[in-house]
Each structure stands twice: as C-alpha cells, then as structure tokens.
Amino acid sequence: MTCEALPITALPSINLSRVDDHRFINKANYRQQIDTAVTEKFDFYINFMWGQPEDEVEGVEATEYFESLNVPFIGLRSRILRKSKTDLYEAARKKGSPPVPSADPNVFPVIVKAVRSCARQFLSDKSICFTAEERDASIANIDRQLQPGRLRALGYPPTDKSKPPTPPLEMKPATVYDLPDDIIVQEFIPGIDYSVVVIGFGKTPIALNPTIYNYPSSEDASNKYRFLTFDIKFHPELSESLVNREDDPQLFDMLQKLAVEAFQVNDMAGGSWGNVDIRIKPDGKPVVIEVNPMPAVFLPPDFGYEETDLIGKVYNRVAPQYDAQYNPQSSAEEVLGRLLSKFNFDGSLLDIACGTGLFGRLIRAKQMSHPNRASSATQNSRHIGLDISSEMARLAKESGYDHVFIGPVQEVLPTITESFDHIMCYQVIHFVSAFEVSLVLSRCFQLAKQSVTIDVDEIPEAYNEAIEKLPPPNNVMTSINHVQEVRDFGVPRGWKLALEERVFGWKSPNTNVDVNTTLFHFERI
C-alpha cells in the first residue's frame, strides 16, 4: 500500500497540526518533539505523519509513540501505516472480493513493484515485463533501489547518497523464487485508470464521486500497456475528471461499491480518508490496484514537483553575474539600507532567499562603521542563509555567512528548529503557492525572537504572461502576488507591525516589466 506525500510531507519532517499551529517531527528526535507538542496541551491534533520504516521521513514509529500518550487526534493510525500492498491482496483473495491482480509471476505480462513506502517512485516503463528475462532484470533493478530504505528500516546510519550502500551479508540478491517481502511480482492489468476517495465517518466509509485519469498528450492513447509511472503521475499535464453518473450509472455505482469494499477489506476504519485506485479492463471487468492512505487529495491542481529544481538551476546559472548585472536593476540595496537605518539587526539572522549574501554584507558594513560597538556586535552576529540555488549559497558563504541551507523555502524552513533574533524573507514569497504562504509566515514567527521582515513582490499579470513565453527553464519563473494573503494573515499575538512600506522593487531583466514591492517589518512586543 503506497503512501503519497503531500508537498509539506515530501520533507524530512512531518506535520502534527491544530488549526494553524504546526509541529514538525523528524526521525532522529521524534520522541522529544512529540513530547514538546503534547506538553503544549492543544485541544486536538491532526496526524499527517505517513512514513514507513523504509522512508526518510517519520511515520510508523512516531505514530505508535504518539498513540501511547493517549491524546485526542485524527489521522493515520500506526496499524494502517504498517500495512502493505500484499495485506490488501491477501485479504481480498481470502474474502473472494474485491477483485485484485493475480500473484502468478509467470503469466505475462507482469509488473514488478515495491510493496511498501512511496512505491510509485520505483515504477517505470521497464516495470512491465513480457518475458522471464525482463522480469528477472526488473527484480534485480528494484532490489538495488530498495536497498537504502531497507538499511534505514534496520536502523543503519544514513549513507552518502552519492555512493551505493553496502548491504549486510544476510541480504541476498532477490530472485523470483526468493522474493523479499518488499517486492511483489503480479499480473499487469491493462485498462482505464479510475480513482475514488473514501472518507471514514466513524466506522462507515463514504465513497465520493469517482474520477478518471486523463493521461498527458505525449502518451500514446492506443498503448494498452500504459500505466501511471512516477513520471506520468506527476506530469504537469496529468489530470483527473469527475465521472458523470448520468453517462454511465452502472460504472459509477460499481466504482463506488468497489472502493468501499476495498477500504473495508483493508481494515481502514479509523484512517480518516484514503483513495482506491481501480482499473477497468478492456472486457469491462474491474480490478482494484491499491488503497492509498492519506493521499495528496488537497494539493492545488497546478502543483508541480519539478519547478523548484528548475528555478534553482536558473539561479545557479546567473549567480556569478548576479551582483554586477541584476542587483543594479533592483532597489534591494537601497531598501535594505533604509531598513538598517531604522532598526537594529545585531544578533543572529536567518536570511531566507539570501542570494549572494547582500543583507549580511550590509549589516557587517554598518557594524564596522561604528568603531565603538563594531567588535562586540560582530562577535555576537551569526548569519545563516537559505537559498534554492547551490551557487548562490556558495557565494553567500564566501561573503561571510556561517551556513546556508539549500532548497525551496517551503520545504526547508519547516525543518529548521533553531531560533534566530531576526528573520529576513526578501524577494522570495512570490515563488510559493497561496497554500504555502501561511506555512512560511507561521514558521517565521515561530522561529524569530525579535523581528520578522517580509517583502512581497506585487507581480503584475504582464510579467507572468511574458515569462510564460520564454524558453525553458526561464518559463517556470512565474510568480504570485501575495500581498493580500500576507495582510489577511494579520499580526500574530505578541507582535506589532512596525513598518509597512510600498516601494519600487525591481525591473525584470527577462521581461523588462517593473515590479513594485511591499515591505512588512514586524517587531516582537
């Protein structure tokens, strides 16, 4: 049974939440972090932890510990997280329904899959096998891919991801006649893909409107062996459409009935919700493929997993020339300089989207301009950056930053646990989705001890229209105007809005469009 990660849960930390309060749990410190969350005595918790023992993110063990504390919560239970695809298939075969794929590895074509973890990440075109030779090669390939997760499940320390892990002596190569319990070889089911979300109301599962998967246009519609590989599942053109009951009431009712039956056979009661993947074969017969607990059903339709990597590559390319060619087209140095003249930024700093380290350089220059306090201020200063570009991070460290986290802000920020005197979030929030703005803002105020500064670029439509016409990868640099979302977020309790200022922000070098920006500076009361 596969677990599909939400963008926030694709992180190395997972979320326990109450309303808009979030607590992030990682594998290394889950007991301490859960204890801290429980001592805060929230009225209710929602558990979004999904990881199985093989995953890098926490899930099963932390959920078991969380359950032992007897606090009120909804979300996945550990017994559900312990399940695998084989649990569903064996239970269905024992009951006689719903129909599931055959487990005969010699009736071709077959598909070779992982049994646990986020299994779809291991699926490719080569997962379908038409001969014994292809099957055995696919088994050997997935056996190698699963090795790091197996070592994690056994408690081995993390290894250098650039090097293949060394397996313990007792781990033998997998074969079709000696398969480990995390690999399955089964009948490949050709057909049309449907999905049904099921929500548990107490012990009663309720099936929602079924959907049909619409494959990307690049996929050959006449290929009866196509299926949802990892690349296709997260392809930007993949979509789902609601099945209209009036068009085929028999199909509609059958999909809902099978989904409920699969939910019950898999003993999902108490699991809050899940979705059931069903294939309708060319002869019209249905087959249940899998049950997914905690699926990513609440992601925005245009969510993309690859865009952040491309944005990082764009900034990597321009990093060496950024200060000379791009900063002159921005008011950043002037705006940040005025900010430094009004407020004190001595102490520790988390500079989100730090770029080449401009703000840190300005702080140190100001400190050095006051000889009487320069020594003590410099000694007490600690500058940490966060940037999506590894090249920007390198330049920031060369300019004096103590450390720079690398990655998308919405993924990295929730994993940071250190507190900072000041948090600067400049020229970055326009890259996150509307669903992620509150996450970024909440985490900033949780980590900051003295001040939070947020710059919100007011992206005009003309900018995005021009960006979309650019060649890749620059065409992924579309942005969102989040001024209203930041205002709607309001001023957290214990803070005050010390400055709100609207100024010219920058001129886009690629589109020649002017972008204004609104600066919000908050001080702790």
Short mmCIF file of C-alpha atoms in Angstrom, two decimals, residues 10-445:
data_model
loop_
_atom_site.label_atom_id
_atom_site.label_comp_id
_atom_site.label_asym_id
_atom_site.label_seq_id
_atom_site.Cartn_x
_atom_site.Cartn_y
_atom_site.Cartn_z
CA ALA A 10 7.80 15.22 0.99
CA LEU A 11 10.11 16.97 3.62
CA PRO A 12 12.40 15.20 6.07
CA SER A 13 9.92 16.33 8.77
CA ILE A 14 6.21 15.59 9.12
CA ASN A 15 3.41 17.68 10.50
CA LEU A 16 1.22 17.45 13.59
CA SER A 17 -1.21 20.34 13.41
CA ARG A 18 -4.00 22.07 15.25
CA VAL A 19 -5.82 24.76 13.29
CA ASP A 20 -2.85 26.86 12.13
CA ASP A 21 -0.30 25.58 14.67
CA HIS A 22 2.24 23.18 13.20
CA ARG A 23 4.80 20.95 14.87
CA PHE A 24 7.33 19.15 12.71
CA ILE A 25 8.56 15.71 13.63
CA ASN A 26 11.72 14.06 12.29
CA LYS A 27 13.10 10.57 12.67
CA ALA A 28 16.07 11.47 14.81
CA ASN A 29 14.17 13.32 17.56
CA TYR A 30 10.55 12.24 17.26
CA ARG A 31 10.04 11.37 20.93
CA GLN A 32 11.36 14.69 22.19
CA GLN A 33 9.47 16.66 19.54
CA ILE A 34 6.19 14.86 20.21
CA ASP A 35 6.64 15.28 23.97
CA THR A 36 7.11 19.01 23.43
CA ALA A 37 3.97 19.22 21.28
CA VAL A 38 1.93 17.31 23.86
CA THR A 39 3.13 19.45 26.78
CA GLU A 40 1.66 22.46 24.96
CA LYS A 41 -1.74 20.91 25.75
CA PHE A 42 -3.51 21.59 22.50
CA ASP A 43 -7.15 20.58 22.50
CA PHE A 44 -6.84 18.39 19.43
CA TYR A 45 -4.25 17.11 16.98
CA ILE A 46 -4.22 16.00 13.35
CA ASN A 47 -1.56 13.45 12.48
CA PHE A 48 -0.12 13.82 8.98
CA MET A 49 2.87 11.53 9.57
CA TRP A 50 2.95 8.94 6.80
CA GLY A 51 6.43 7.41 6.60
CA GLN A 52 7.02 3.69 6.79
CA PRO A 53 10.26 2.31 8.28
CA GLU A 54 11.98 2.43 4.87
CA ASP A 55 11.25 6.13 4.35
CA GLU A 56 13.45 9.09 5.22
CA VAL A 57 10.51 10.82 6.89
CA GLU A 58 8.96 9.75 10.17
CA GLY A 59 5.69 7.89 10.41
CA VAL A 60 5.12 4.47 11.93
CA GLU A 61 7.35 4.61 14.99
CA ALA A 62 6.41 8.18 15.86
CA THR A 63 2.71 7.47 15.40
CA GLU A 64 2.96 4.44 17.69
CA TYR A 65 4.60 6.61 20.31
CA PHE A 66 2.04 9.37 19.79
CA GLU A 67 -0.79 6.86 20.25
CA SER A 68 0.75 5.68 23.52
CA LEU A 69 0.31 9.17 25.00
CA ASN A 70 -3.50 8.96 24.71
CA VAL A 71 -4.07 12.45 23.37
CA PRO A 72 -7.07 13.17 21.11
CA PHE A 73 -6.19 13.14 17.42
CA ILE A 74 -7.39 12.12 13.99
CA GLY A 75 -5.31 10.97 11.06
CA LEU A 76 -3.49 7.79 10.22
CA ARG A 77 -3.08 5.11 12.85
CA SER A 78 0.11 3.10 13.11
CA ARG A 79 -1.63 -0.17 12.26
CA ILE A 80 -2.61 1.34 8.91
CA LEU A 81 0.89 2.64 8.28
CA ARG A 82 2.20 -0.87 8.92
CA LYS A 83 0.12 -2.25 6.06
CA SER A 84 1.49 -3.12 2.63
CA LYS A 85 0.00 -3.91 -0.76
CA THR A 86 0.21 -7.62 0.00
CA ASP A 87 -2.05 -7.14 3.03
CA LEU A 88 -4.79 -5.83 0.74
CA TYR A 89 -4.30 -8.53 -1.88
CA GLU A 90 -4.25 -11.38 0.63
CA ALA A 91 -7.32 -10.10 2.48
CA ALA A 92 -9.22 -9.64 -0.79
CA ARG A 93 -8.33 -13.12 -2.05
CA LYS A 94 -9.32 -14.65 1.28
CA LYS A 95 -12.70 -12.91 1.19
CA GLY A 96 -13.17 -13.51 -2.52
CA SER A 97 -13.61 -9.82 -3.33
CA PRO A 98 -12.89 -7.19 -4.43
CA PRO A 99 -11.01 -8.49 -7.48
CA VAL A 100 -7.24 -7.88 -7.31
CA PRO A 101 -4.34 -8.79 -9.64
CA SER A 102 -3.13 -12.39 -9.84
CA ALA A 103 0.08 -13.19 -7.98
CA ASP A 104 1.38 -15.66 -10.58
CA PRO A 105 4.81 -14.34 -11.67
CA ASN A 106 4.87 -16.50 -14.80
CA VAL A 107 1.70 -15.27 -16.53
CA PHE A 108 2.96 -12.44 -18.70
CA PRO A 109 2.88 -9.53 -18.84
CA VAL A 110 3.69 -8.98 -15.18
CA ILE A 111 4.58 -5.85 -13.25
CA VAL A 112 7.33 -5.64 -10.63
CA LYS A 113 6.56 -3.22 -7.79
CA ALA A 114 7.63 -2.21 -4.32
CA VAL A 115 5.27 -3.38 -1.60
CA ARG A 116 5.76 -0.53 0.85
CA SER A 117 6.90 3.08 1.06
CA CYS A 118 6.02 5.57 -1.68
CA ALA A 119 6.11 2.72 -4.15
CA ARG A 120 5.27 4.64 -7.31
CA GLN A 121 8.71 6.28 -7.24
CA PHE A 122 10.15 2.92 -8.34
CA LEU A 123 7.77 2.44 -11.28
CA SER A 124 8.97 2.99 -14.83
CA ASP A 125 8.25 1.63 -18.30
CA LYS A 126 10.63 -1.24 -17.52
CA SER A 127 8.45 -2.33 -14.61
CA ILE A 128 6.18 -4.13 -17.09
CA CYS A 129 7.79 -7.39 -18.17
CA PHE A 130 6.83 -9.61 -21.10
CA THR A 131 9.49 -12.29 -20.64
CA ALA A 132 11.21 -14.07 -17.77
CA GLU A 133 14.44 -12.28 -18.63
CA GLU A 134 12.79 -8.84 -18.40
CA ARG A 135 11.10 -9.85 -15.14
CA ASP A 136 14.35 -11.00 -13.56
CA ALA A 137 16.17 -7.84 -14.67
CA SER A 138 13.38 -5.69 -13.22
CA ILE A 139 13.55 -7.59 -9.93
CA ALA A 140 17.30 -7.04 -9.74
CA ASN A 141 16.88 -3.34 -10.51
CA ILE A 142 14.21 -2.63 -7.89
CA ASP A 143 16.13 -4.78 -5.41
CA ARG A 144 19.04 -2.32 -5.71
CA GLN A 145 16.75 0.70 -5.49
CA LEU A 146 15.13 -0.55 -2.29
CA GLN A 147 18.43 -1.18 -0.53
CA PRO A 148 18.82 2.27 1.13
CA GLY A 149 15.30 2.05 2.57
CA ARG A 150 15.94 -1.41 3.93
CA LEU A 151 19.03 -0.18 5.72
CA ARG A 152 17.03 2.71 7.19
CA ALA A 153 14.39 0.25 8.40
CA LEU A 154 17.13 -1.82 10.07
CA GLY A 155 18.47 1.24 11.84
CA TYR A 156 21.67 1.66 9.87
CA PRO A 157 23.04 5.22 9.86
CA PRO A 158 22.43 7.36 6.75
CA THR A 159 24.93 6.87 3.95
CA ASP A 160 26.39 9.22 1.38
CA LYS A 161 23.67 9.32 -1.28
CA SER A 162 26.32 9.61 -3.99
CA LYS A 163 27.62 6.15 -3.10
CA PRO A 164 25.71 2.85 -3.21
CA PRO A 165 25.07 1.44 0.26
CA THR A 166 26.88 -1.69 1.30
CA PRO A 167 24.32 -4.37 2.15
CA PRO A 168 24.66 -6.54 5.24
CA LEU A 169 25.88 -10.04 4.49
CA GLU A 170 22.48 -11.58 5.20
CA MET A 171 20.82 -9.58 2.40
CA LYS A 172 20.86 -11.88 -0.63
CA PRO A 173 20.03 -10.74 -4.17
CA ALA A 174 16.32 -11.09 -4.86
CA THR A 175 15.04 -13.64 -7.36
CA VAL A 176 11.54 -14.51 -8.49
CA TYR A 177 11.72 -17.70 -6.42
CA ASP A 178 13.15 -15.94 -3.35
CA LEU A 179 11.50 -12.53 -3.23
CA PRO A 180 11.96 -10.31 -0.17
CA ASP A 181 8.74 -9.13 1.43
CA ASP A 182 9.11 -5.63 -0.02
CA ILE A 183 8.88 -6.69 -3.70
CA ILE A 184 5.85 -8.06 -5.48
CA VAL A 185 5.52 -9.58 -8.95
CA GLN A 186 1.95 -9.75 -10.17
CA GLU A 187 -0.32 -9.72 -13.17
CA PHE A 188 -0.25 -6.47 -15.14
CA ILE A 189 -3.79 -5.16 -15.62
CA PRO A 190 -4.31 -3.18 -18.83
CA GLY A 191 -7.20 -0.77 -18.92
CA ILE A 192 -8.56 2.61 -17.87
CA ASP A 193 -7.49 4.17 -14.56
CA TYR A 194 -10.06 5.40 -12.06
CA SER A 195 -9.74 6.65 -8.50
CA VAL A 196 -12.26 7.01 -5.69
CA VAL A 197 -11.68 8.97 -2.48
CA VAL A 198 -13.22 7.30 0.56
CA ILE A 199 -13.81 9.16 3.82
CA GLY A 200 -14.45 7.34 7.06
CA PHE A 201 -17.35 8.65 9.14
CA GLY A 202 -16.85 6.68 12.30
CA LYS A 203 -16.91 3.07 11.10
CA THR A 204 -18.85 3.94 7.95
CA PRO A 205 -16.83 4.54 4.77
CA ILE A 206 -18.36 7.01 2.32
CA ALA A 207 -17.19 6.94 -1.31
CA LEU A 208 -17.02 10.29 -3.08
CA ASN A 209 -17.51 10.93 -6.79
CA PRO A 210 -15.16 8.68 -8.82
CA THR A 211 -12.60 10.31 -11.10
CA ILE A 212 -10.89 9.16 -14.28
CA TYR A 213 -7.23 9.86 -15.01
CA ASN A 214 -6.50 11.89 -18.14
CA TYR A 215 -3.05 10.99 -19.44
CA PRO A 216 -0.66 13.60 -20.86
CA SER A 217 -0.99 14.22 -24.59
CA SER A 218 2.51 12.82 -25.09
CA GLU A 219 1.29 9.37 -24.05
CA ASP A 220 0.04 7.10 -26.84
CA ALA A 221 -3.66 6.55 -26.19
CA SER A 222 -3.58 3.33 -28.23
CA ASN A 223 -0.92 1.80 -25.97
CA LYS A 224 -2.84 -0.68 -23.85
CA TYR A 225 0.19 -1.18 -21.62
CA ARG A 226 0.48 2.40 -20.45
CA PHE A 227 0.08 3.00 -16.72
CA LEU A 228 0.81 5.60 -14.07
CA THR A 229 4.57 5.55 -13.73
CA PHE A 230 6.15 8.03 -11.33
CA ASP A 231 6.94 10.43 -14.19
CA ILE A 232 3.41 10.26 -15.57
CA LYS A 233 1.72 10.54 -12.16
CA PHE A 234 3.48 13.85 -11.54
CA HIS A 235 3.46 15.09 -15.13
CA PRO A 236 2.01 18.63 -15.29
CA GLU A 237 -0.49 17.52 -17.96
CA LEU A 238 -1.90 14.61 -15.96
CA SER A 239 -5.35 15.45 -14.65
CA GLU A 240 -8.46 13.87 -13.20
CA SER A 241 -12.04 14.41 -14.31
CA LEU A 242 -15.19 13.62 -12.38
CA VAL A 243 -17.15 10.66 -13.66
CA ASN A 244 -20.68 11.76 -14.54
CA ARG A 245 -23.18 9.26 -13.17
CA GLU A 246 -25.73 10.16 -15.81
CA ASP A 247 -23.33 9.00 -18.52
CA ASP A 248 -22.89 5.51 -17.05
CA PRO A 249 -24.71 4.89 -13.76
CA GLN A 250 -23.62 1.24 -13.68
CA LEU A 251 -19.93 2.17 -13.90
CA PHE A 252 -20.33 4.99 -11.36
CA ASP A 253 -22.04 2.77 -8.79
CA MET A 254 -19.63 -0.11 -9.36
CA LEU A 255 -16.59 2.11 -8.74
CA GLN A 256 -18.04 3.45 -5.51
CA LYS A 257 -19.05 -0.03 -4.32
CA LEU A 258 -15.60 -1.49 -5.04
CA ALA A 259 -13.86 1.44 -3.32
CA VAL A 260 -15.88 0.98 -0.14
CA GLU A 261 -15.31 -2.76 -0.23
CA ALA A 262 -11.54 -2.32 -0.67
CA PHE A 263 -11.48 0.24 2.16
CA GLN A 264 -13.23 -2.24 4.45
CA VAL A 265 -11.26 -5.31 3.38
CA ASN A 266 -8.04 -3.41 4.03
CA ASP A 267 -9.33 -2.57 7.54
CA MET A 268 -9.03 1.18 7.05
CA ALA A 269 -11.56 2.14 9.74
CA GLY A 270 -10.12 4.98 11.79
CA GLY A 271 -7.86 6.05 8.94
CA SER A 272 -9.77 9.27 8.21
CA TRP A 273 -9.59 9.04 4.43
CA GLY A 274 -7.87 7.35 1.54
CA ASN A 275 -8.28 6.74 -2.14
CA VAL A 276 -8.74 3.50 -4.03
CA ASP A 277 -7.19 3.03 -7.48
CA ILE A 278 -9.24 0.82 -9.80
CA ARG A 279 -8.60 -0.31 -13.37
CA ILE A 280 -11.35 -1.29 -15.77
CA LYS A 281 -10.03 -3.90 -18.19
CA PRO A 282 -10.91 -3.85 -21.90
CA ASP A 283 -13.57 -6.51 -21.24
CA GLY A 284 -15.22 -4.19 -18.70
CA LYS A 285 -14.16 -6.13 -15.61
CA PRO A 286 -12.77 -4.07 -12.71
CA VAL A 287 -9.63 -4.77 -10.69
CA VAL A 288 -8.62 -2.95 -7.50
CA ILE A 289 -4.97 -1.94 -7.81
CA GLU A 290 -4.30 -0.40 -4.41
CA VAL A 291 -5.57 1.56 -1.43
CA ASN A 292 -3.67 4.74 -0.57
CA PRO A 293 -3.98 6.17 2.95
CA MET A 294 -3.55 9.93 3.34
CA PRO A 295 -3.28 10.67 -0.40
CA ALA A 296 -2.38 14.11 -1.71
CA VAL A 297 -6.00 14.92 -2.48
CA PHE A 298 -5.83 18.51 -1.25
CA LEU A 299 -3.00 19.72 -3.48
CA PRO A 300 -3.81 22.60 -5.81
CA PRO A 301 -4.45 21.38 -9.38
CA ASP A 302 -1.36 23.13 -10.75
CA PHE A 303 1.03 21.82 -8.11
CA GLY A 304 4.38 20.82 -9.58
CA TYR A 305 7.28 18.89 -8.06
CA GLU A 306 9.91 19.78 -10.65
CA GLU A 307 9.57 23.55 -10.88
CA THR A 308 11.59 24.31 -7.76
CA ASP A 309 14.54 22.34 -9.14
CA LEU A 310 14.37 24.31 -12.38
CA ILE A 311 14.21 27.62 -10.50
CA GLY A 312 17.34 26.61 -8.61
CA LYS A 313 19.09 25.85 -11.89
CA VAL A 314 18.15 29.26 -13.29
CA TYR A 315 19.70 31.00 -10.29
CA ASN A 316 22.75 28.73 -10.42
CA ARG A 317 23.39 29.95 -13.94
CA VAL A 318 23.12 33.65 -13.14
CA ALA A 319 24.76 33.56 -9.70
CA PRO A 320 28.29 34.57 -10.81
CA GLN A 321 26.97 37.71 -12.54
CA TYR A 322 24.09 38.42 -10.18
CA ASP A 323 25.59 41.25 -8.15
CA ALA A 324 27.01 43.02 -11.19
CA GLN A 325 24.17 42.56 -13.66
CA TYR A 326 20.97 42.03 -11.66
CA ASN A 327 21.33 43.99 -8.42
CA PRO A 328 21.60 47.33 -10.29
CA GLN A 329 18.09 46.69 -11.64
CA SER A 330 16.76 46.16 -8.11
CA SER A 331 16.13 48.52 -5.21
CA ALA A 332 17.20 45.82 -2.74
CA GLU A 333 20.38 47.51 -1.54
CA GLU A 334 18.61 50.86 -1.09
CA VAL A 335 15.55 49.37 0.64
CA LEU A 336 17.59 47.15 2.95
CA GLY A 337 19.90 50.06 3.72
CA ARG A 338 16.95 52.20 4.83
CA LEU A 339 15.68 49.30 6.92
CA LEU A 340 19.05 49.04 8.65
CA SER A 341 18.97 52.77 9.41
CA LYS A 342 15.64 52.37 11.23
CA PHE A 343 16.02 49.04 13.02
CA ASN A 344 18.73 47.09 14.79
CA PHE A 345 19.64 43.74 13.23
CA ASP A 346 22.51 42.78 15.53
CA GLY A 347 22.50 39.17 16.70
CA SER A 348 21.56 36.02 14.84
CA LEU A 349 19.90 36.23 11.43
CA LEU A 350 18.10 33.75 9.20
CA ASP A 351 18.19 35.25 5.72
CA ILE A 352 15.64 33.45 3.53
CA ALA A 353 16.49 33.65 -0.18
CA CYS A 354 19.83 35.07 0.86
CA GLY A 355 21.21 35.15 -2.68
CA THR A 356 24.86 36.15 -2.64
CA GLY A 357 24.57 37.43 0.94
CA LEU A 358 23.76 41.11 0.33
CA PHE A 359 21.88 41.70 3.58
CA GLY A 360 24.60 40.15 5.71
CA ARG A 361 27.22 42.29 4.00
CA LEU A 362 25.16 45.42 4.67
CA ILE A 363 24.78 44.51 8.35
CA ARG A 364 28.51 43.96 8.77
CA ALA A 365 29.31 47.18 6.93
CA LYS A 366 27.04 49.12 9.29
CA GLN A 367 28.60 47.45 12.31
CA MET A 368 32.11 48.31 11.13
CA SER A 369 31.08 51.93 10.58
CA HIS A 370 30.57 52.29 14.33
CA PRO A 371 34.00 51.56 15.84
CA ASN A 372 32.79 51.75 19.44
CA ARG A 373 30.39 48.84 19.04
CA ALA A 374 31.75 47.06 15.96
CA SER A 375 33.77 44.43 17.82
CA SER A 376 31.05 43.23 20.19
CA ALA A 377 28.30 43.42 17.55
CA THR A 378 30.36 41.44 15.05
CA GLN A 379 31.28 38.82 17.62
CA ASN A 380 27.62 38.33 18.57
CA SER A 381 26.39 38.17 14.99
CA ARG A 382 25.61 34.86 13.33
CA HIS A 383 24.27 34.86 9.79
CA ILE A 384 22.51 31.79 8.40
CA GLY A 385 21.14 31.75 4.87
CA LEU A 386 18.56 29.71 2.99
CA ASP A 387 18.52 29.64 -0.79
CA ILE A 388 17.24 27.39 -3.55
CA SER A 389 20.48 27.85 -5.52
CA SER A 390 23.62 25.99 -4.51
CA GLU A 391 25.73 28.56 -6.36
CA MET A 392 24.08 31.45 -4.52
CA ALA A 393 24.69 29.57 -1.28
CA ARG A 394 28.36 29.17 -2.12
CA LEU A 395 28.74 32.90 -2.79
CA ALA A 396 26.89 33.80 0.42
CA LYS A 397 29.23 31.62 2.46
CA GLU A 398 32.22 33.18 0.74
CA SER A 399 30.84 36.60 1.70
CA GLY A 400 30.76 35.66 5.39
CA TYR A 401 27.62 33.63 6.10
CA ASP A 402 28.17 30.94 8.71
CA HIS A 403 25.96 28.39 6.96
CA VAL A 404 23.42 28.24 4.14
CA PHE A 405 20.57 25.76 3.86
CA ILE A 406 19.88 24.77 0.26
CA GLY A 407 16.40 24.03 -1.07
CA PRO A 408 12.91 25.51 -1.54
CA VAL A 409 11.84 27.69 1.38
CA GLN A 410 8.53 25.85 1.81
CA GLU A 411 10.41 22.57 2.21
CA VAL A 412 13.49 23.62 4.19
CA LEU A 413 12.05 26.22 6.57
CA PRO A 414 9.77 23.76 8.43
CA THR A 415 12.79 21.55 9.17
CA ILE A 416 14.79 24.32 10.86
CA THR A 417 14.48 24.19 14.64
CA GLU A 418 16.99 26.86 15.71
CA SER A 419 15.63 30.23 16.84
CA PHE A 420 17.00 33.49 15.43
CA ASP A 421 16.91 37.07 16.61
CA HIS A 422 15.85 38.23 13.15
CA ILE A 423 14.34 36.58 10.09
CA MET A 424 14.53 38.26 6.70
CA CYS A 425 12.36 36.91 3.88
CA TYR A 426 13.16 39.10 0.89
CA GLN A 427 12.13 38.62 -2.76
CA VAL A 428 11.06 35.00 -2.43
CA ILE A 429 7.49 34.63 -1.19
CA HIS A 430 6.13 35.26 -4.69
CA PHE A 431 7.50 31.83 -5.65
CA VAL A 432 5.40 29.87 -3.14
CA SER A 433 1.78 28.92 -3.71
CA ALA A 434 -1.15 30.53 -1.94
CA PHE A 435 -1.44 27.32 0.08
CA GLU A 436 2.12 27.69 1.36
CA VAL A 437 2.16 31.37 2.34
CA SER A 438 0.70 30.73 5.79
CA LEU A 439 3.19 27.91 6.34
CA VAL A 440 6.14 30.20 5.60
CA LEU A 441 4.76 33.07 7.68
CA SER A 442 3.83 30.86 10.64
CA ARG A 443 7.24 29.27 10.74
CA CYS A 444 8.99 32.64 10.55
CA PHE A 445 7.12 33.92 13.59
#
